[in-house]
Short mmCIF file of C-alpha atoms and ligand atoms in Angstrom, two decimals:
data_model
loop_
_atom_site.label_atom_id
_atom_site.label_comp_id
_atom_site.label_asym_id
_atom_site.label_seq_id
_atom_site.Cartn_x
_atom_site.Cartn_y
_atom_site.Cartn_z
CA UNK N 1 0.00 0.00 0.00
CA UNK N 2 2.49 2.42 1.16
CA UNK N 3 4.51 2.19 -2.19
CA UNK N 4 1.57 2.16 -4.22
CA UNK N 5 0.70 5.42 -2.14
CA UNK N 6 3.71 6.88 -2.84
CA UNK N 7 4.01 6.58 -6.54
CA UNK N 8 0.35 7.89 -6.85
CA UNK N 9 1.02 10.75 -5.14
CA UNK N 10 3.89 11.56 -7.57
CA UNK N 11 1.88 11.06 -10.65
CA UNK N 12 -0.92 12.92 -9.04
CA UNK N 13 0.89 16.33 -8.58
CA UNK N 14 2.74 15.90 -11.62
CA UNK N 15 -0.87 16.22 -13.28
CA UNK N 16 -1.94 18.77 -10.88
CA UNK N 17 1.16 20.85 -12.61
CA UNK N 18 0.02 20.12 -16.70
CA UNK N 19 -3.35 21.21 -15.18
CA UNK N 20 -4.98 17.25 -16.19
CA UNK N 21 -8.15 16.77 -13.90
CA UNK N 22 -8.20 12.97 -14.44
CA UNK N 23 -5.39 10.02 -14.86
CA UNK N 24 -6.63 7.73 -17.15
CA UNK N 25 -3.41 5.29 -16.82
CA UNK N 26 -0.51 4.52 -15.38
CA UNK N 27 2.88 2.90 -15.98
CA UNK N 28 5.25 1.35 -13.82
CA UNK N 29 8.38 0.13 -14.34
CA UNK N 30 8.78 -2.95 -12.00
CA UNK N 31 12.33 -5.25 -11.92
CA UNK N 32 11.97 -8.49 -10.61
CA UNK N 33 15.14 -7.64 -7.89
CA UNK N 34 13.32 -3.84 -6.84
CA UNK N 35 11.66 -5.74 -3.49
CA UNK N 36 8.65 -4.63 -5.43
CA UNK N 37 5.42 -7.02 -5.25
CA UNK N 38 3.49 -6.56 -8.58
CA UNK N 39 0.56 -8.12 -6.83
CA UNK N 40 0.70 -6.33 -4.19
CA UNK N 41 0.74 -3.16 -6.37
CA UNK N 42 -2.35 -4.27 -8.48
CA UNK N 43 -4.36 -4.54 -5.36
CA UNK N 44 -3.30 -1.14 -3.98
CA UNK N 45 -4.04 0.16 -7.12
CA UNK N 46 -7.44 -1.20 -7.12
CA UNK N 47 -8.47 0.14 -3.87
CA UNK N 48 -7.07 3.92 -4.33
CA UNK N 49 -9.20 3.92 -7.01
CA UNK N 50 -12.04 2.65 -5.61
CA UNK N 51 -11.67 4.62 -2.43
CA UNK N 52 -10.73 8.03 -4.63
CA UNK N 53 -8.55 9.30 -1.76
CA UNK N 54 -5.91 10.45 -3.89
CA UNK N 55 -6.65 13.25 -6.41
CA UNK N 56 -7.44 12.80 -9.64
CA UNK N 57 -6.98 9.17 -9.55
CA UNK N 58 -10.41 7.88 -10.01
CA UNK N 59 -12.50 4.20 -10.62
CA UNK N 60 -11.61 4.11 -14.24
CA UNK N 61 -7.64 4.68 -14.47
CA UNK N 62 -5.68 1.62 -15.74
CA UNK N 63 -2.56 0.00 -14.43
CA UNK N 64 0.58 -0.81 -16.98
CA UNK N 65 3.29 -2.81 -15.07
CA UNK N 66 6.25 -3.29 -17.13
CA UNK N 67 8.70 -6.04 -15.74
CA UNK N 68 12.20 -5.76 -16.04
CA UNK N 69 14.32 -8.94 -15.52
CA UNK N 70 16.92 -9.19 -13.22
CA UNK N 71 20.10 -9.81 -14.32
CA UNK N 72 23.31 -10.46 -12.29
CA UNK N 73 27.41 -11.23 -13.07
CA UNK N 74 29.38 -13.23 -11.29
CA UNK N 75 31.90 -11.68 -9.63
CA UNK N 76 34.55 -15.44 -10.01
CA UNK N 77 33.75 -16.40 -13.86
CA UNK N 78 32.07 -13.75 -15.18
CA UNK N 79 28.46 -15.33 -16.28
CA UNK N 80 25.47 -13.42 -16.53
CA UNK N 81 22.42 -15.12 -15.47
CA UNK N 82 18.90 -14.49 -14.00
CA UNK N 83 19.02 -14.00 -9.63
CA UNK N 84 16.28 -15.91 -7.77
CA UNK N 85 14.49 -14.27 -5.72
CA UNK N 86 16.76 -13.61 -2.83
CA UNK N 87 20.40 -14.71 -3.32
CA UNK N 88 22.59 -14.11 -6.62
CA UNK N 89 24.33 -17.56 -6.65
CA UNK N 90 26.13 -18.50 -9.84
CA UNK N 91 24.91 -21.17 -11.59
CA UNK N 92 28.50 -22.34 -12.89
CA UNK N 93 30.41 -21.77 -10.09
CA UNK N 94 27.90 -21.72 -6.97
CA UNK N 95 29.22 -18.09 -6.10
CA UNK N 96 27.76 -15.94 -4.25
CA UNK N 97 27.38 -11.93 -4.60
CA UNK N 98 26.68 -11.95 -7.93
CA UNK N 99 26.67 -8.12 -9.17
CA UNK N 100 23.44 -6.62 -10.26
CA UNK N 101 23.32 -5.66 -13.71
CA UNK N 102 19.54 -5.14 -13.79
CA UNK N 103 15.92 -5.65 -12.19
CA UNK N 104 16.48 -3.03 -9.14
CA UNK N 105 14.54 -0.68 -10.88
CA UNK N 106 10.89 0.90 -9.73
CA UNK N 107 9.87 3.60 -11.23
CA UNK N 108 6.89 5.73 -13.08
CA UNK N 109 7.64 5.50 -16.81
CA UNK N 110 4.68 7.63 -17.32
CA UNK N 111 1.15 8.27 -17.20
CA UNK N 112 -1.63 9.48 -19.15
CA UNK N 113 -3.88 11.99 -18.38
CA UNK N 114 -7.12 14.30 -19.67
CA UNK J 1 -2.02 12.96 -23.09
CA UNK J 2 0.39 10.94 -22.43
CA UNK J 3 3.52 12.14 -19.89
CA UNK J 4 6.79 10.33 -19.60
CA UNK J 5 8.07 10.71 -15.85
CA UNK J 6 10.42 8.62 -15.79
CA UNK J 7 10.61 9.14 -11.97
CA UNK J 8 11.81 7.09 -8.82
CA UNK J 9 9.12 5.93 -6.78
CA UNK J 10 11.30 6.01 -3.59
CA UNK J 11 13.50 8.89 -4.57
CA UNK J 12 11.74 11.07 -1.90
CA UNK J 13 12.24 8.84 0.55
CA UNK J 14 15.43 7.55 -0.11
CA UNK J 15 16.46 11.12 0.29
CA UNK J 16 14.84 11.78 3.13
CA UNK J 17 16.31 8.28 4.98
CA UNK J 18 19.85 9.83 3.86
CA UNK J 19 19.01 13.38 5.50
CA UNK J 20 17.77 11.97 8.85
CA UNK J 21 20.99 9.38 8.33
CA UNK J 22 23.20 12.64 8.69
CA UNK J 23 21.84 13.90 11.71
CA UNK J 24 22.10 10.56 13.59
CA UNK J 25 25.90 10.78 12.43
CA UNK J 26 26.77 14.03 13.90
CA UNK J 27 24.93 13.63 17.31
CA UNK J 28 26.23 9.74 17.30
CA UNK J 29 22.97 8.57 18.12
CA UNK J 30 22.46 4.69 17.23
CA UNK J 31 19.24 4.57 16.07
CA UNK J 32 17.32 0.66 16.02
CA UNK J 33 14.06 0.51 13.81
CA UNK J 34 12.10 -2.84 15.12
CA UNK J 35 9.37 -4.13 13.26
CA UNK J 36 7.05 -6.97 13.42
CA UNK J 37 3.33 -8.14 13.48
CA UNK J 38 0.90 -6.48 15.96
CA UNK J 39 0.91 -7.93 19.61
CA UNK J 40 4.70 -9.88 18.98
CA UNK J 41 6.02 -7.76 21.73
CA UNK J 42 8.32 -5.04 20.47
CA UNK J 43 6.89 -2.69 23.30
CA UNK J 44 7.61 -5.08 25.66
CA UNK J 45 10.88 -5.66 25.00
CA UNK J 46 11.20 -1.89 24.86
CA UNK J 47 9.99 -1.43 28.31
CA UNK J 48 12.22 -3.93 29.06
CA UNK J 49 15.62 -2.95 27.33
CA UNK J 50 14.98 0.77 28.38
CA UNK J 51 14.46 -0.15 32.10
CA UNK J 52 17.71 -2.14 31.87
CA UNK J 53 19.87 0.38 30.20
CA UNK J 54 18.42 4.05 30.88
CA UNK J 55 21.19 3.64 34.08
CA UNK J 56 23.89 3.67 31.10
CA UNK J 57 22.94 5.23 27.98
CA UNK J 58 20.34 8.36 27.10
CA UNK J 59 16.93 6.28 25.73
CA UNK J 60 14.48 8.02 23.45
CA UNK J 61 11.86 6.07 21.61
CA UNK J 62 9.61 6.97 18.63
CA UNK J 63 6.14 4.93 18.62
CA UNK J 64 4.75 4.18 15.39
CA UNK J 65 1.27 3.32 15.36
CA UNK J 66 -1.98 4.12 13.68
CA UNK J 67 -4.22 5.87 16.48
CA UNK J 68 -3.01 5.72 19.64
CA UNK J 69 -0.70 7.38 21.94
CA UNK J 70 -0.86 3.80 24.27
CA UNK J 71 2.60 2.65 23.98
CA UNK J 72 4.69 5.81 24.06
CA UNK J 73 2.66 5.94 27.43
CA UNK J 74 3.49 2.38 28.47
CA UNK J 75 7.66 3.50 27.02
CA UNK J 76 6.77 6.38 29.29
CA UNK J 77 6.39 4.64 32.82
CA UNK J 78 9.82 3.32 32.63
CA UNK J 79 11.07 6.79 32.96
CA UNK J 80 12.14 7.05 29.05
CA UNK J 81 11.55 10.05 26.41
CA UNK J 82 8.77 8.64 23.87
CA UNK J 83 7.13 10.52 21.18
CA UNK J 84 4.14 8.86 19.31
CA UNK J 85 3.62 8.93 15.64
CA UNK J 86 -0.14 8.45 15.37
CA UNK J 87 -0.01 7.65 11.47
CA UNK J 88 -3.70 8.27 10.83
CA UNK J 89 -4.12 4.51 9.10
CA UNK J 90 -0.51 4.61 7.64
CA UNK J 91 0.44 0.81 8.01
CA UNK J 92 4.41 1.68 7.80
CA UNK J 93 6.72 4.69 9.17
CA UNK J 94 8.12 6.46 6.47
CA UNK J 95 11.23 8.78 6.67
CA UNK J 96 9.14 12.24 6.22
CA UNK J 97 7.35 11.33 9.52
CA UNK J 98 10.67 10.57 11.75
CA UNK J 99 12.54 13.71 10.24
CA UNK J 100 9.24 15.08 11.45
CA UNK J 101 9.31 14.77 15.40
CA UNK J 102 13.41 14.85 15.49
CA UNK J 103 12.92 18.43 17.06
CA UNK J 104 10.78 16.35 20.27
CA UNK J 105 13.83 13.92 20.40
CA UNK J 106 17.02 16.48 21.16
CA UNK J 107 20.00 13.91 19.33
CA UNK J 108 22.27 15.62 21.25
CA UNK J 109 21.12 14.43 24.30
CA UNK J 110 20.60 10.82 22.96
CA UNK J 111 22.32 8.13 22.66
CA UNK J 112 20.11 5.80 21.86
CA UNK J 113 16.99 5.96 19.49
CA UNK J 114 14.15 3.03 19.53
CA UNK J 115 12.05 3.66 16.67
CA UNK J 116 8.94 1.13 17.28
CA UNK J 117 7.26 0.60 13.75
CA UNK J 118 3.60 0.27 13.13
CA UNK J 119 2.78 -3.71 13.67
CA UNK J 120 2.92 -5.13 10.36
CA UNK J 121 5.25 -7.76 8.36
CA UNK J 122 4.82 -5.82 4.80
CA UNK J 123 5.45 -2.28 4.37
CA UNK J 124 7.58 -1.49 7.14
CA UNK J 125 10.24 -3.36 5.27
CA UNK J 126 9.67 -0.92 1.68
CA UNK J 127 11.00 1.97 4.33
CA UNK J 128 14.49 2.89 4.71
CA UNK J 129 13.94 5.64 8.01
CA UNK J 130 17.81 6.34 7.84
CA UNK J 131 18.41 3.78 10.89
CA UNK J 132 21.49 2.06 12.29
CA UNK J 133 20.09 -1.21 12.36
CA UNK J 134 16.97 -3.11 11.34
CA UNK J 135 15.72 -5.90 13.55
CA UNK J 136 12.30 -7.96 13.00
CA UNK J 137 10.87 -9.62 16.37
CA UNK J 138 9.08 -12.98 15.68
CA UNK J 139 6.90 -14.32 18.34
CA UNK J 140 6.89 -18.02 18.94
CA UNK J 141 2.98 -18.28 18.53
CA UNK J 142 3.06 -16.72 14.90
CA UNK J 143 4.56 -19.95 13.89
CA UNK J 144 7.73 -20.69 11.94
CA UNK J 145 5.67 -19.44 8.58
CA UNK J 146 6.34 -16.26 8.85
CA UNK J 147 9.67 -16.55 7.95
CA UNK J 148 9.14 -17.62 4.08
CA UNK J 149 5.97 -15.51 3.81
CA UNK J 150 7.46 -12.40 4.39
CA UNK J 151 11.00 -12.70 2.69
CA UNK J 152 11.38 -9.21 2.12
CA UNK J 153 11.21 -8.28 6.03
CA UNK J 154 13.59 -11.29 7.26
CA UNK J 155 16.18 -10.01 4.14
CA UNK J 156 15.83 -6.27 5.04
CA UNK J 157 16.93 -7.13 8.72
CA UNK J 158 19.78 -8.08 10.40
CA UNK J 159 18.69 -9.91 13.43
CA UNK J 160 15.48 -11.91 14.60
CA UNK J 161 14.38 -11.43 17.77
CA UNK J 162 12.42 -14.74 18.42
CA UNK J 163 10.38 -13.56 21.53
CA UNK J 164 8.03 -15.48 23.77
CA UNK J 165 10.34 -18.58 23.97
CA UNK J 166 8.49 -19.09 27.86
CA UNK J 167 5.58 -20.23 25.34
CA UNK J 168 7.29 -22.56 23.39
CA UNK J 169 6.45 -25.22 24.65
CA UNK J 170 2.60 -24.80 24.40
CA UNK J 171 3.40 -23.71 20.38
CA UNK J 172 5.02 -26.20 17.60
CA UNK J 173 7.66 -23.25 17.17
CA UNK J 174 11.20 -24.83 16.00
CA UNK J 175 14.19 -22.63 16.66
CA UNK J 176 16.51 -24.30 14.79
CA UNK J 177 14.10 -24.55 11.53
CA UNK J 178 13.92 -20.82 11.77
CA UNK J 179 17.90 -20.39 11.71
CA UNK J 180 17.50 -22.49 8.93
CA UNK J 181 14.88 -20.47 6.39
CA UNK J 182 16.47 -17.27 7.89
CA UNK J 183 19.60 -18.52 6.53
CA UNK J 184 18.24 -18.85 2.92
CA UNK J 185 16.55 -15.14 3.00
CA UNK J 186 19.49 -13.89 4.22
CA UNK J 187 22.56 -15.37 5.20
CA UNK J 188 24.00 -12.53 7.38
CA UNK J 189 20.91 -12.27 9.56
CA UNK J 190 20.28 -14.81 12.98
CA UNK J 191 18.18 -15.54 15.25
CA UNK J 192 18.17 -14.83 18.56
CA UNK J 193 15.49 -16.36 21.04
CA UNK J 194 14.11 -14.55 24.55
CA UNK J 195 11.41 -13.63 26.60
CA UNK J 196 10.22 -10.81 27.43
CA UNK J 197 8.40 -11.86 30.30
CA UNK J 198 10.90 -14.42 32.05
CA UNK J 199 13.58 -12.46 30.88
CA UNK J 200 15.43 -15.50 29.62
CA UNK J 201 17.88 -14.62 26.79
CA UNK J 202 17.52 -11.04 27.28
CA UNK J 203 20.79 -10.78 28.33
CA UNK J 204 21.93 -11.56 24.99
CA UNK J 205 19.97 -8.51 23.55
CA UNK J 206 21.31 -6.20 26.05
CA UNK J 207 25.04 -7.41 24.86
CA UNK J 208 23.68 -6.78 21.00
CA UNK J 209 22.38 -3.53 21.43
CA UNK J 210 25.75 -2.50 23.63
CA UNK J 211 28.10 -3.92 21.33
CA UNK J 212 25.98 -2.04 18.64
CA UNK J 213 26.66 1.66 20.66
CA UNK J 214 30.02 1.00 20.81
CA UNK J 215 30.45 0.37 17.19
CA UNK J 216 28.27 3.78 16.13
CA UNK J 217 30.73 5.51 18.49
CA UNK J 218 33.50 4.67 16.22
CA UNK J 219 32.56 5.32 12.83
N1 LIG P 301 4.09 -15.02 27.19
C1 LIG P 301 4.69 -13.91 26.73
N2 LIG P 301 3.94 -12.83 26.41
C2 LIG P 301 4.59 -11.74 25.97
C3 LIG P 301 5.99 -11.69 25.81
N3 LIG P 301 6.32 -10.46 25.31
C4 LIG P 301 5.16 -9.79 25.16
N4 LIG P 301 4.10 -10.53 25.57
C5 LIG P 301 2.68 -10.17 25.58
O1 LIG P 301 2.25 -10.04 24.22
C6 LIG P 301 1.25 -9.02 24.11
C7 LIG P 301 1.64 -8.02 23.04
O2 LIG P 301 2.81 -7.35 23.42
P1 LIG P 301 3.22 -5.89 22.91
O3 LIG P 301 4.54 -5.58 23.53
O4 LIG P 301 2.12 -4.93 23.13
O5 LIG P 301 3.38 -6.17 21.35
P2 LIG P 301 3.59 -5.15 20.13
O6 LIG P 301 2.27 -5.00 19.45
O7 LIG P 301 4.57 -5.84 19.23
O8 LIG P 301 4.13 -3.87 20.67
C8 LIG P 301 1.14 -8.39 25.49
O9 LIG P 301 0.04 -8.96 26.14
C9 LIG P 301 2.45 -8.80 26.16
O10 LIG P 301 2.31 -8.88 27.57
C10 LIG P 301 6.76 -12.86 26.16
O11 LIG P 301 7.98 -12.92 26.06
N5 LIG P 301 6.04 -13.93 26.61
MG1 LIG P 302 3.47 -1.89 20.44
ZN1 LIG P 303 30.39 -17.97 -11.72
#
């Protein structure tokens, strides 16, 4: 909730500023190693706009989540591969502390407004 | 009309974490955020840990919680500073609200700074609040669970308070199963087991939170 929260607030003053009066979407950009529950940001979604307590984001806006995959490189032999969820353990060479390439990401791409 | 942002979500906050970080540099206040589910007993152990060291250090405690001012009254009683954060249905602290009521703490004259989160396993753990340490207090009859449901608070943390061990007998808690998950969220956290009623173990959080001190005092 409290993330969700957050980035609605964001998109909502932004619109206040290009004088829109409605938000008719929004996009998020969501990496699979940001900490960031898409699921959990649907469902916030949902209820701000059911509940209309944030400004200009009413029952009809849509929710775009984009996923961007994480990606890490061992720091011993160099691979690239895809983190699970928690730990960056190479697959080749069982190291740990793989280095994040990509996926920490969460931001607003942008929204669309009237 | 379509707007690109391309915007941050937690760039205010992550900002805000770093300024309230400053200020617990220069006054060398070590500053513990503790979160966990309502009713686990992080204002126990509070009442407890500032009874037992407000002889040695300078204890102030923020209170996180949605309505009431209840437990900075119960922190109160033990002769403590407590401020209450009443986050009007907030489920989480967020940075903005603890560089908010700094002025009611006076860092210079602390030297240690309990911040008691709002009682929930989720979005406490999305909040950087510029903190020292992180530490997550599991009570025995929440069941061992908890642990793999709520990854993201057992990885943000760096110790487990497992509290209410006097009940663990009458629960089908395992300690050593819980070392065990924690150890696959996040290798560099542990648990540590107590009771805040008997006392037993508490000792060992007493040590933590000393040997803690000490190494803010050096940085
Ligand atoms: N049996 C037992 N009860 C405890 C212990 N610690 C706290 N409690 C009880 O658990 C309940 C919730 O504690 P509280 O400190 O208010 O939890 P909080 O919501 O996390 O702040 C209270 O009734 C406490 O007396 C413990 O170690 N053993
Ligand atoms: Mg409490
Ligand atoms: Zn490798």
């Amino acid at each position: 909730m409290g993330l969700m929260e957050e980035a609605l607030q964001m998109v909502s003053e932004d619109a206040e500023k290009h004088g829109l009066e409605t938000i008719d979407k929004v996009s998020l950009i969501v990496g699979d190693l940001s900490n960031v529950l898409p699921d959990a940001l649907r469902f916030a979604f949902d209820a701000f706009c059911k509940t209309g307590e944030i400004p200009r984001i009413g029952e009809r806006a849509q929710l775009e989540i984009i996923r961007e995959r994480g990606l890490a490189r061992c720091a011993l032999c160099g691979k690239e591969y895809e983190p699970s969820e928690y730990l960056a353990l190479c697959p080749e060479c069982d190291m740990p502390f793989g280095v994040i390439q990509s996926g920490e990401t969460f931001k607003i791409e942008s929204y669309e407004g009237s | 009309m379509k707007i690109t942002l391309e915007k941050d979500v937690m760039e205010n906050n992550d900002r805000a974490a770093e300024f309230n970080r400053q200020l617990f540099r220069q006054s060398k206040t070590l500053v513990i955020n503790i979160m966990s589910s309502p009713g686990a007993g992080k204002t126990t152990i509070l009442e407890k840990t500032a009874a037992a060291l407000s002889g040695q250090f300078r204890i102030a405690v923020i209170e996180g919680d949605i309505a009431t001012e209840r437990d900075a009254d119960r922190v109160r009683a033990t002769g403590v500073r407590a401020v209450q954060i009443a986050t009007e249905g907030e489920c989480h602290l967020d940075p903005r609200m603890i560089a908010k009521v700094l002025p009611d703490i006076n860092l210079e004259e602390t030297d240690i700074l309990f911040i008691e989160n709002v009682g929930n396993l989720v979005c406490p753990s999305e909040f950087d609040l510029g903190q020292d340490h992180r530490i997550v207090v599991l009570s025995t009859p929440e069941g061992n669970d908890k642990i793999p449901k709520y990854p993201l608070m057992f990885h943000v943390t760096e110790l487990a308070l497992i509290n209410k061990i006097d009940l663990l007998s009458y629960t089908s808690f395992d300690l050593e199963k819980a070392q065990e998950d924690l150890r696959g969220i996040n290798p560099s956290s542990r648990i540590m087991p107590l009771s805040a009623r008997t006392g037993e173990g508490f000792d060992d959080w007493l040590n933590w939170v000393k040997e803690a001190y000490q190494a803010c005092q050096k940085r």
